[in-house]
Coordinates of C-alpha atoms in Angstrom, one line a residue:
M1 CA 43.8 34.7 -61.9
N2 CA 47.4 34.9 -60.5
G3 CA 48.7 32.8 -57.7
A4 CA 48.1 35.4 -55.0
T5 CA 44.5 35.8 -56.0
L6 CA 43.9 32.1 -56.1
L7 CA 45.3 31.7 -52.6
D8 CA 43.2 34.5 -51.3
A9 CA 40.1 32.9 -52.9
L10 CA 40.9 29.6 -51.3
R11 CA 41.3 31.2 -47.9
Q12 CA 37.9 32.8 -48.2
F13 CA 36.1 29.8 -49.7
H14 CA 33.1 28.7 -47.7
W15 CA 29.5 27.4 -48.1
L16 CA 26.6 29.9 -47.7
R17 CA 24.2 27.0 -47.0
P18 CA 26.3 24.2 -45.7
A19 CA 23.2 22.3 -44.4
W20 CA 22.6 21.1 -48.0
L21 CA 25.8 19.1 -47.8
L22 CA 24.0 16.7 -45.5
L23 CA 22.1 15.4 -48.5
L24 CA 25.3 13.9 -50.0
P25 CA 25.3 10.7 -47.9
L26 CA 21.5 10.5 -48.3
A27 CA 21.8 10.8 -52.1
L28 CA 24.4 8.0 -52.1
L29 CA 22.2 5.9 -49.9
W30 CA 19.2 6.5 -52.2
L31 CA 21.2 5.5 -55.2
W32 CA 22.4 2.3 -53.6
R33 CA 18.9 1.3 -52.5
W34 CA 17.6 2.1 -56.0
R35 CA 20.2 -0.3 -57.4
R36 CA 19.5 -3.0 -54.9
G37 CA 15.7 -2.6 -55.3
S38 CA 15.8 -3.1 -59.1
A39 CA 14.3 -6.3 -60.4
L40 CA 16.7 -9.2 -60.6
T41 CA 16.2 -11.4 -63.6
L42 CA 17.4 -14.9 -64.1
W43 CA 20.1 -13.6 -66.4
Q44 CA 21.3 -11.2 -63.7
R45 CA 21.6 -14.1 -61.2
L46 CA 23.5 -16.4 -63.7
C47 CA 25.6 -14.2 -65.9
D48 CA 28.8 -12.5 -65.0
D49 CA 28.7 -8.7 -64.5
A50 CA 31.0 -8.3 -67.5
L51 CA 28.7 -10.3 -69.8
L52 CA 25.4 -8.9 -68.4
P53 CA 25.4 -5.7 -70.6
H54 CA 25.7 -7.9 -73.7
A55 CA 22.9 -10.2 -72.6
L56 CA 20.5 -7.5 -71.5
V57 CA 18.8 -5.1 -73.8
G58 CA 16.1 -2.5 -73.3
P59 CA 15.3 -0.2 -70.4
Q60 CA 17.3 -2.2 -67.7
A61 CA 20.6 -1.9 -69.6
A62 CA 19.9 1.7 -70.4
G63 CA 19.1 2.4 -66.7
R64 CA 22.5 0.9 -65.6
R65 CA 24.3 3.2 -68.0
E66 CA 22.4 6.2 -66.7
R67 CA 23.1 5.7 -63.0
P68 CA 26.7 7.1 -63.0
W69 CA 25.5 10.2 -64.7
L70 CA 22.6 10.5 -62.3
L71 CA 24.9 10.2 -59.4
L72 CA 27.1 13.0 -60.8
A73 CA 23.9 15.1 -61.4
L74 CA 22.9 14.7 -57.7
L75 CA 26.3 15.7 -56.5
L76 CA 26.3 18.9 -58.7
L77 CA 22.8 19.7 -57.5
V78 CA 23.7 19.4 -53.8
L79 CA 26.9 21.5 -54.3
T80 CA 24.8 24.2 -56.1
L81 CA 22.3 24.3 -53.3
A82 CA 25.0 24.6 -50.7
G83 CA 26.2 27.8 -52.3
P84 CA 30.0 27.9 -52.7
S85 CA 31.3 31.4 -52.3
W86 CA 34.7 33.1 -52.2
R87 CA 34.0 36.7 -53.4
R88 CA 32.1 39.7 -52.0
Q89 CA 29.9 42.1 -53.7
P90 CA 28.6 45.6 -52.6
V91 CA 24.8 46.0 -52.5
P92 CA 22.7 49.0 -51.5
L93 CA 21.0 49.1 -48.1
Y94 CA 17.3 49.6 -47.7
R95 CA 15.6 51.3 -44.8
D96 CA 12.1 51.3 -43.6
N97 CA 11.0 55.0 -43.5
S98 CA 8.0 54.5 -41.2
A99 CA 8.0 56.8 -38.3
L100 CA 6.2 56.7 -34.9
V101 CA 6.0 59.7 -32.4
V102 CA 4.9 58.7 -28.9
L103 CA 3.2 61.6 -27.0
L104 CA 3.1 60.7 -23.3
D105 CA 0.9 62.7 -20.9
L106 CA 2.8 63.5 -17.6
S107 CA 0.1 65.6 -16.0
P108 CA -0.5 64.9 -12.3
S109 CA -3.7 63.1 -13.1
M110 CA -1.6 60.2 -14.6
L111 CA -0.8 59.3 -11.0
A112 CA -4.4 58.3 -10.3
A113 CA -4.6 54.8 -9.0
D114 CA -7.7 53.4 -10.8
L115 CA -5.2 51.4 -12.9
P116 CA -3.0 50.0 -10.1
P117 CA -0.4 51.0 -9.1
N118 CA -1.2 54.1 -11.2
R119 CA -2.0 55.2 -14.7
L120 CA 1.5 56.3 -15.5
V121 CA 3.1 53.0 -14.6
Q122 CA 0.7 51.1 -16.7
A123 CA 1.2 53.5 -19.6
R124 CA 5.0 53.1 -19.4
L125 CA 4.7 49.3 -19.3
K126 CA 2.5 49.4 -22.4
L127 CA 5.0 51.6 -24.3
T128 CA 7.8 49.3 -23.2
E129 CA 6.0 46.4 -24.7
L130 CA 5.4 48.4 -27.9
L131 CA 9.0 49.4 -28.2
R132 CA 10.3 45.9 -27.7
Q133 CA 8.2 44.7 -30.6
R134 CA 9.4 47.6 -32.8
H135 CA 12.5 46.5 -34.7
E136 CA 12.3 48.7 -37.8
G137 CA 11.5 52.3 -38.6
Q138 CA 12.2 55.4 -36.5
T139 CA 10.6 56.3 -33.2
A140 CA 10.5 59.6 -31.1
L141 CA 9.2 60.4 -27.6
V142 CA 7.5 63.6 -26.5
V143 CA 6.2 64.3 -23.0
F144 CA 3.8 67.0 -22.0
A145 CA 1.9 68.6 -19.2
A146 CA 1.4 72.4 -19.3
D147 CA 3.9 72.4 -22.2
A148 CA 5.5 69.8 -24.4
F149 CA 9.1 68.6 -24.4
S150 CA 11.2 66.4 -26.7
V151 CA 12.8 63.5 -24.9
V152 CA 14.2 61.7 -27.9
P153 CA 13.9 62.8 -31.5
L154 CA 13.3 60.4 -34.3
T155 CA 15.8 57.6 -34.0
E156 CA 16.2 53.9 -34.8
D157 CA 17.6 53.3 -31.3
V158 CA 14.4 52.3 -29.4
R159 CA 16.5 50.9 -26.6
T160 CA 17.4 54.5 -25.6
I161 CA 13.7 55.4 -25.3
E162 CA 13.0 52.2 -23.3
L163 CA 15.8 53.0 -20.9
L164 CA 14.4 56.5 -20.3
L165 CA 10.8 55.5 -19.7
P166 CA 11.1 54.5 -16.1
S167 CA 12.6 58.0 -15.2
L168 CA 9.6 59.9 -16.6
T169 CA 7.4 61.3 -13.9
P170 CA 5.3 64.5 -13.5
A171 CA 7.9 65.9 -11.1
L172 CA 10.4 66.3 -14.0
L173 CA 8.3 69.0 -15.8
P174 CA 8.5 72.6 -14.8
R175 CA 4.7 73.2 -14.6
P176 CA 1.8 70.9 -14.0
G177 CA -1.2 71.0 -16.4
S178 CA -2.3 69.3 -19.6
A179 CA -1.9 70.7 -23.1
P180 CA -2.2 67.9 -25.7
Q181 CA -2.3 70.4 -28.6
R182 CA 1.2 71.5 -27.8
A183 CA 2.4 67.9 -27.8
L184 CA 0.9 67.5 -31.3
E185 CA 2.6 70.6 -32.5
L186 CA 6.0 69.4 -31.2
G187 CA 5.4 66.0 -32.7
L188 CA 4.7 67.6 -36.1
E189 CA 7.8 69.7 -35.8
L190 CA 10.0 66.6 -35.2
L191 CA 8.5 64.9 -38.2
Q192 CA 9.2 68.0 -40.4
Q193 CA 12.8 68.2 -39.1
A194 CA 13.3 64.5 -40.1
G195 CA 11.6 64.9 -43.5
S196 CA 9.0 62.3 -42.7
E197 CA 6.0 62.6 -45.1
R198 CA 3.8 59.9 -43.6
A199 CA 3.9 58.9 -39.9
D200 CA 1.9 57.7 -37.0
L201 CA 1.5 59.7 -33.7
L202 CA 0.3 57.9 -30.6
L203 CA -1.2 60.1 -27.9
V204 CA -1.1 58.4 -24.5
T205 CA -3.3 60.4 -22.2
D206 CA -6.2 60.5 -19.7
E207 CA -7.3 63.9 -21.0
D208 CA -10.9 65.0 -20.0
Q209 CA -10.9 67.9 -22.4
P210 CA -9.3 66.7 -25.7
Q211 CA -11.4 69.1 -27.8
I212 CA -8.7 71.7 -27.5
A213 CA -6.5 69.5 -29.8
L214 CA -9.1 68.8 -32.5
E215 CA -7.8 71.5 -34.9
M216 CA -4.2 70.3 -34.6
A217 CA -5.4 66.7 -35.2
R218 CA -7.0 67.8 -38.5
T219 CA -3.8 69.6 -39.4
L220 CA -1.8 66.4 -38.9
R221 CA -4.2 64.5 -41.1
R222 CA -4.1 67.0 -43.9
Q223 CA -0.3 66.7 -43.9
G224 CA -0.5 62.9 -44.4
H225 CA 0.0 61.8 -40.8
R226 CA -2.3 59.7 -38.6
L227 CA -3.1 60.4 -34.9
H228 CA -4.0 57.5 -32.7
V229 CA -5.1 57.8 -29.0
L230 CA -4.4 55.3 -26.2
A231 CA -6.9 56.3 -23.5
V232 CA -5.6 55.7 -20.0
G233 CA -8.0 55.4 -17.0
T234 CA -11.4 54.1 -16.2
T235 CA -14.8 55.8 -16.6
A236 CA -15.2 55.8 -12.9
G237 CA -12.1 57.8 -12.4
A238 CA -9.9 58.2 -9.3
P239 CA -8.6 60.9 -7.0
V240 CA -5.5 62.8 -8.1
P241 CA -2.6 62.6 -5.6
A242 CA -1.4 66.0 -4.3
T243 CA 2.2 66.9 -3.6
D244 CA 1.5 67.2 0.1
G245 CA 0.5 63.6 0.4
G246 CA -3.3 64.1 0.2
F247 CA -5.5 64.5 -2.8
V248 CA -6.4 67.4 -5.0
R249 CA -9.7 69.0 -4.1
Q250 CA -12.1 71.3 -6.0
A251 CA -12.8 74.9 -5.0
D252 CA -15.8 73.8 -2.9
G253 CA -13.6 71.2 -1.0
A254 CA -15.0 68.2 -2.8
L255 CA -12.6 65.5 -3.9
L256 CA -11.5 65.8 -7.5
L257 CA -12.0 62.7 -9.6
A258 CA -10.0 62.5 -12.8
R259 CA -12.0 60.8 -15.6
P260 CA -10.9 60.5 -19.2
D261 CA -13.5 61.5 -21.7
H262 CA -13.5 58.4 -23.9
A263 CA -16.1 59.8 -26.4
A264 CA -14.1 63.0 -26.9
L265 CA -10.9 61.0 -27.3
Q266 CA -12.6 58.9 -29.9
A267 CA -13.6 62.0 -31.8
L268 CA -10.0 63.3 -31.5
A269 CA -8.6 60.1 -33.1
A270 CA -11.2 60.2 -35.8
A271 CA -10.3 63.8 -36.6
G272 CA -6.6 62.7 -36.9
G273 CA -7.5 59.7 -39.2
G274 CA -6.5 57.1 -36.6
R275 CA -7.8 54.8 -33.9
C276 CA -8.7 55.2 -30.3
L277 CA -8.0 52.3 -28.0
P278 CA -8.4 51.8 -24.2
L279 CA -5.2 50.8 -22.4
Q280 CA -5.3 47.0 -21.9
L281 CA -3.6 45.6 -18.8
V282 CA -3.2 42.1 -20.5
S283 CA 0.5 41.3 -21.1
G284 CA 1.3 40.5 -24.7
A285 CA -1.8 42.1 -26.1
T286 CA -1.7 42.8 -29.8
D287 CA -3.9 45.9 -29.7
L288 CA -1.0 48.2 -30.9
A289 CA 0.3 45.7 -33.5
F290 CA -0.9 48.0 -36.3
L291 CA 1.8 50.5 -35.2
Q292 CA 4.6 48.1 -36.1
P293 CA 6.4 48.8 -39.4
D294 CA 4.9 45.7 -41.1
G295 CA 1.5 47.2 -40.5
V296 CA 2.2 50.6 -42.0
A297 CA 1.9 51.1 -45.7
T298 CA 5.4 52.6 -46.3
A299 CA 7.9 51.4 -48.9
A300 CA 11.5 50.7 -48.1
Q301 CA 13.8 53.1 -49.9
A302 CA 17.4 52.7 -50.9
T303 CA 20.0 54.7 -48.9
P304 CA 23.4 56.0 -50.0
E305 CA 25.0 53.4 -47.7
Q306 CA 26.1 50.1 -48.9
T307 CA 27.1 46.8 -47.4
V308 CA 29.2 44.0 -48.7
L309 CA 27.7 40.5 -49.2
W310 CA 29.1 37.2 -50.2
R311 CA 28.3 36.2 -53.8
D312 CA 26.7 32.8 -54.5
E313 CA 28.9 31.2 -57.1
G314 CA 26.8 28.0 -57.2
I315 CA 25.1 29.5 -60.3
W316 CA 28.1 28.4 -62.4
L317 CA 27.4 24.8 -61.6
L318 CA 24.1 24.9 -63.3
W319 CA 25.6 24.6 -66.7
P320 CA 27.5 21.3 -66.1
L321 CA 24.5 20.1 -64.2
T322 CA 22.3 20.8 -67.3
L323 CA 24.7 18.8 -69.6
V324 CA 24.9 15.9 -67.1
L325 CA 21.1 15.7 -67.0
L326 CA 20.9 15.7 -70.8
L327 CA 23.3 12.7 -70.8
C328 CA 21.1 10.8 -68.4
W329 CA 17.9 10.6 -70.5
R330 CA 15.8 12.7 -72.7
R331 CA 13.2 13.1 -70.0
G332 CA 15.9 15.1 -68.1
L333 CA 14.6 18.1 -70.0
L334 CA 11.8 18.3 -67.5
W335 CA 14.5 18.7 -64.8
L336 CA 15.7 21.8 -66.6
L337 CA 12.5 23.7 -66.0
P338 CA 13.1 24.8 -62.4
L339 CA 16.7 25.4 -63.2
L340 CA 15.8 27.8 -65.9
L341 CA 13.7 29.7 -63.5
W342 CA 16.6 30.1 -61.1
P343 CA 17.2 33.9 -60.8
A344 CA 20.6 34.6 -62.4
G345 CA 21.4 37.5 -60.1
A346 CA 20.3 35.9 -56.8
Q347 CA 22.7 36.4 -53.9
A348 CA 22.3 33.9 -51.1
L349 CA 22.9 35.2 -47.6
D350 CA 21.5 34.8 -44.1
W351 CA 18.3 36.8 -43.7
N352 CA 19.6 39.2 -41.1
G353 CA 22.7 40.0 -43.1
L354 CA 20.6 40.8 -46.2
W355 CA 18.6 43.6 -44.5
Q356 CA 21.0 44.8 -41.9
A357 CA 24.3 46.5 -42.1
G358 CA 27.1 45.9 -39.5
D359 CA 26.0 49.0 -37.5
Q360 CA 22.4 47.8 -37.5
R361 CA 23.4 44.4 -36.2
A362 CA 25.6 46.1 -33.6
A363 CA 22.7 48.4 -32.6
R364 CA 20.5 45.3 -32.1
A365 CA 23.2 43.7 -29.9
F366 CA 23.5 47.0 -27.9
A367 CA 19.8 47.1 -27.4
A368 CA 19.8 43.5 -26.1
G369 CA 22.6 44.3 -23.6
D370 CA 25.2 42.4 -25.5
Y371 CA 27.8 45.2 -25.3
A372 CA 30.8 43.0 -26.0
T373 CA 29.3 42.0 -29.4
A374 CA 28.3 45.6 -30.1
A375 CA 31.8 46.9 -29.4
E376 CA 33.3 44.4 -31.8
T377 CA 30.7 45.0 -34.5
F378 CA 30.1 48.8 -34.5
A379 CA 32.0 50.7 -37.2
D380 CA 30.8 54.0 -35.8
W381 CA 33.4 54.9 -33.2
R382 CA 31.0 56.8 -31.0
W383 CA 28.8 53.8 -30.5
R384 CA 31.8 51.6 -30.1
G385 CA 33.0 53.8 -27.3
A386 CA 29.5 53.7 -25.7
S387 CA 29.6 49.9 -25.8
L388 CA 33.0 49.8 -24.1
Y389 CA 31.8 52.3 -21.5
R390 CA 28.7 50.1 -20.7
Q391 CA 31.1 47.2 -20.1
Q392 CA 33.1 49.5 -17.6
R393 CA 36.1 49.2 -19.9
Y394 CA 36.7 52.9 -19.3
A395 CA 40.3 53.1 -20.4
E396 CA 39.5 51.5 -23.8
A397 CA 36.4 53.8 -24.2
A398 CA 38.6 56.8 -23.5
Q399 CA 41.0 55.7 -26.2
V400 CA 38.1 55.4 -28.7
W401 CA 36.7 58.8 -27.8
Q402 CA 40.1 60.5 -28.4
A403 CA 38.6 61.4 -31.8
A404 CA 36.1 63.7 -30.0
E405 CA 34.6 66.5 -32.1
T406 CA 31.4 67.7 -30.6
A407 CA 30.7 68.8 -27.0
T408 CA 28.9 65.5 -26.3
D409 CA 32.0 63.6 -27.5
W410 CA 34.3 65.5 -25.2
Y411 CA 31.8 65.0 -22.3
N412 CA 31.8 61.2 -22.9
L413 CA 35.6 61.2 -23.1
A414 CA 35.8 63.1 -19.8
N415 CA 33.5 60.7 -18.0
A416 CA 35.5 57.7 -19.3
L417 CA 38.8 59.4 -18.2
A418 CA 37.3 60.2 -14.8
H419 CA 36.2 56.6 -14.2
S420 CA 39.6 55.3 -15.3
G421 CA 41.3 57.5 -12.7
Q422 CA 42.8 60.1 -15.1
L423 CA 41.3 63.0 -13.3
A424 CA 43.6 65.8 -14.7
Q425 CA 42.9 64.7 -18.3
A426 CA 39.2 64.5 -17.5
L427 CA 39.2 68.1 -16.4
T428 CA 40.8 69.1 -19.7
A429 CA 38.1 67.1 -21.6
Y430 CA 35.3 68.8 -19.6
D431 CA 36.8 72.2 -20.5
Q432 CA 36.7 71.3 -24.2
A433 CA 33.1 70.3 -23.9
L434 CA 32.1 73.5 -22.1
A435 CA 34.1 75.5 -24.6
R436 CA 31.9 74.1 -27.4
Q437 CA 28.7 74.3 -25.4
P438 CA 28.9 76.7 -22.5
D439 CA 25.4 75.8 -21.2
F440 CA 26.3 72.1 -20.9
A441 CA 25.0 71.7 -17.3
A442 CA 25.9 68.1 -16.9
A443 CA 29.5 68.7 -18.0
R444 CA 29.8 71.6 -15.6
D445 CA 28.5 69.6 -12.7
N446 CA 30.7 66.6 -13.4
R447 CA 33.7 68.9 -13.8
Q448 CA 33.2 70.2 -10.3
L449 CA 33.0 66.7 -8.8
V450 CA 36.2 65.6 -10.6
E451 CA 38.0 68.8 -9.6
Q452 CA 37.1 68.3 -6.0
A453 CA 38.2 64.6 -6.2
L454 CA 41.5 65.7 -7.8
R455 CA 42.0 68.4 -5.1
D456 CA 41.4 65.8 -2.3
Q457 CA 43.8 63.4 -4.0
Q458 CA 46.5 66.0 -4.1
N459 CA 45.9 66.9 -0.4
Q460 CA 46.2 63.3 0.6
Q461 CA 49.5 63.0 -1.3
N462 CA 50.8 66.1 0.5
Q463 CA 49.8 64.8 3.9
Q464 CA 51.4 61.5 3.1
N465 CA 54.6 63.2 2.1
Q466 CA 54.6 65.3 5.3
Q467 CA 54.1 62.1 7.3
N468 CA 57.1 60.4 5.6
Q469 CA 59.3 63.5 6.3
Q470 CA 58.2 63.5 9.9
N471 CA 59.1 59.8 10.2
Q472 CA 62.5 60.4 8.8
Q473 CA 63.1 63.3 11.2
N474 CA 62.1 61.3 14.2
Q475 CA 64.5 58.5 13.1
Q476 CA 67.3 61.0 12.7
N477 CA 66.7 62.4 16.2
Q478 CA 66.7 59.0 17.8
Q479 CA 70.1 58.2 16.2
N480 CA 71.5 61.6 17.5
Q481 CA 70.4 60.8 21.1
Q482 CA 72.2 57.4 21.0
N483 CA 75.6 58.8 19.9
P484 CA 76.3 61.0 23.1
A485 CA 75.5 58.1 25.3
D486 CA 78.1 56.0 23.6
S487 CA 80.7 58.8 23.9
A488 CA 80.1 59.1 27.7
D489 CA 80.5 55.4 28.2
S490 CA 83.9 55.5 26.4
A491 CA 85.1 58.4 28.6
D492 CA 84.1 56.7 31.9
S493 CA 85.9 53.5 30.9
A494 CA 89.1 55.4 30.1
D495 CA 89.1 57.4 33.5
S496 CA 88.4 54.5 35.7
A497 CA 90.6 51.5 34.9
D498 CA 90.0 49.7 38.2
S499 CA 86.2 49.4 37.6
A500 CA 86.4 49.1 33.8
D501 CA 84.8 45.7 33.6
A502 CA 81.9 46.4 35.8
A503 CA 81.2 49.8 34.3
D504 CA 81.5 48.6 30.7
A505 CA 79.1 45.8 31.5
A506 CA 76.5 48.1 33.0
D507 CA 76.9 50.6 30.3
A508 CA 76.5 47.9 27.6
A509 CA 73.4 46.6 29.3
E510 CA 71.9 50.1 29.5
A511 CA 72.8 50.9 25.9
A512 CA 71.3 47.6 24.7
E513 CA 68.1 48.3 26.7
A514 CA 67.9 51.9 25.3
A515 CA 68.5 50.6 21.8
E516 CA 65.8 48.0 22.1
A517 CA 63.4 50.5 23.6
A518 CA 64.2 53.0 20.8
E519 CA 63.8 50.3 18.1
A520 CA 60.5 49.2 19.7
A521 CA 59.2 52.8 19.9
E522 CA 60.3 53.4 16.3
A523 CA 58.7 50.2 15.0
A524 CA 55.4 51.1 16.9
E525 CA 55.5 54.6 15.6
A526 CA 56.1 53.4 12.0
A527 CA 53.3 50.8 12.3
E528 CA 50.9 53.4 13.6
A529 CA 52.0 55.8 10.8
A530 CA 51.5 53.0 8.1
E531 CA 48.1 52.1 9.5
A532 CA 47.1 55.7 9.6
A533 CA 48.3 56.3 6.0
E534 CA 46.6 53.1 4.8
A535 CA 43.3 54.1 6.5
A536 CA 43.5 57.6 5.1
E537 CA 44.2 56.2 1.6
A538 CA 41.3 53.8 1.9
A539 CA 39.0 56.6 3.1
Q540 CA 40.2 58.9 0.3
E541 CA 39.7 56.1 -2.3
E542 CA 36.2 55.5 -1.0
Q543 CA 35.5 59.2 -1.1
D544 CA 36.8 59.5 -4.6
W545 CA 34.7 56.5 -5.7
Q546 CA 31.6 58.0 -4.1
R547 CA 32.2 61.3 -6.0
L548 CA 32.7 59.4 -9.3
R549 CA 29.5 57.5 -8.7
R550 CA 27.8 60.9 -8.4
L551 CA 28.8 61.8 -11.9
N552 CA 25.6 63.1 -13.5
D553 CA 24.5 60.2 -15.5
D554 CA 21.1 59.9 -13.8
P555 CA 18.5 60.2 -16.6
A556 CA 16.0 61.9 -14.3
V557 CA 18.4 64.7 -13.3
L558 CA 19.5 65.3 -16.9
L559 CA 15.9 65.2 -18.2
R560 CA 14.7 67.7 -15.5
R561 CA 17.4 70.2 -16.5
K562 CA 16.8 69.6 -20.2
F563 CA 13.0 70.3 -19.8
L564 CA 13.7 73.4 -17.6
H565 CA 16.1 74.7 -20.3
Q566 CA 13.5 74.1 -23.0
Y567 CA 10.8 75.7 -20.9
R568 CA 12.7 78.9 -20.3
H569 CA 13.4 79.3 -24.0
Q570 CA 9.8 78.6 -25.0
A571 CA 8.4 81.1 -22.5
R572 CA 4.8 80.3 -23.5
S573 CA 1.8 81.7 -21.6
G574 CA -1.7 80.6 -21.2
E575 CA -4.1 79.1 -18.6
E576 CA -3.9 75.4 -18.1
K577 CA -5.5 73.3 -15.4
A578 CA -3.2 72.3 -12.5
W579 CA -3.9 68.6 -12.7

């Protein structure tokens, strides 16, 4: 080891488990009390310490000789347990491959109020509780009415799903109805795209005719997946709100009551190899705990990714510790038994660091709203830019997204540039996004807003320049009006020598008054112009800010357009109920 390597090791030296060092004073105290508590014989009271070893024979003398070695053994043991470290070692990452696809019913009957305030609100609260407890594995979200739509494909970022849940309403979907079989088909398609061989699907619905999905449930089971059903609604049922403010009625004019068929939903879950549970309104209920990764029989698999962990070098202290124990007494061989069982390749590390890479820890911080920590921890530049954007550090986010590659990257860069006031650059970034994805509706809408804001900004600058030019012209005209008056005064004073003093005094007074009046008028005009320019600038800034705030980042608007786009491409036909 050369000098540079040694200095680098000293700089990186630390303890993996420093709490064990607190045993050092306790070990010394125990050793001191042991020595004080040993039996004091008459010889120990009368003899000098130097003569005592020659006067005492047997176990007491041997014990005194063993104590220094025992103290050294305790010190080595504590240092070993504290885990000295100064080197890193790459280790593979393991990932839980369990998958969960949530299928949420957004048919109009979910707005029935038998579960106050309505079924949909209670279902969203239940799913939010489930997602907050789900820290491992992948999760997807599908919504359905007359057709099924993918909201979020399989991802480890459950925070995104949680943020989108409050925006999900029946009004987002192109057509009302209820087709759970299509939701199961889309869920299976997402699992096949992700390569998931065994997963759980959770159907959250108040369906009264679930028999139409029985065959699809059996298909899921044959392919190794399980279908669970969360039944929403009471057996008594409730009226379905209509769009005109009333309630949906049957053909004969009678009030329509939406009642979930719990028996048929139970049969559907049985066909899918899963469970059927009624939605519980109790907060903190554990009825869906079996859907957590710990409750799913899937093995963690190694990924191509690696992380770097600190090596526990305390293992090298076991050999001198063994020799010291042998020097203490022969019974020290019993102490070697647990030391021999010490795993030679064990790497000590904090629990979270063992199972999570840097991006995983950053993702957890991002989900918890700690965007500052996420921005510092993320190695993925896209997520780092998103963390900065969430902190409203738009200029820094734009700097990170300069490495844009996809249409979404350019769209995010454009939004950050627009919020940071770089409107012209934002237009260029929106153009790049649209060039890569011409049907990017959100980018097109935001571009129009930014283009209008830039046009208004340029118009304001032109008006301000014209106002400045007008002020300069008025000032020049005022000066030109004062010069002829001064020339006339001089001619009068030369022609009339007899009344020179009186005329000069009168002319000087008039000139002074005219100058004061001109200066006052000019000052008033300048003040009015400054106030008008300031008011116009403030109004323009407020208008620009309002436009920027209208940039299309409303999840409901984006989801509605996304579902409409998917619906037009699917172009499915069939008769579905309107509620």
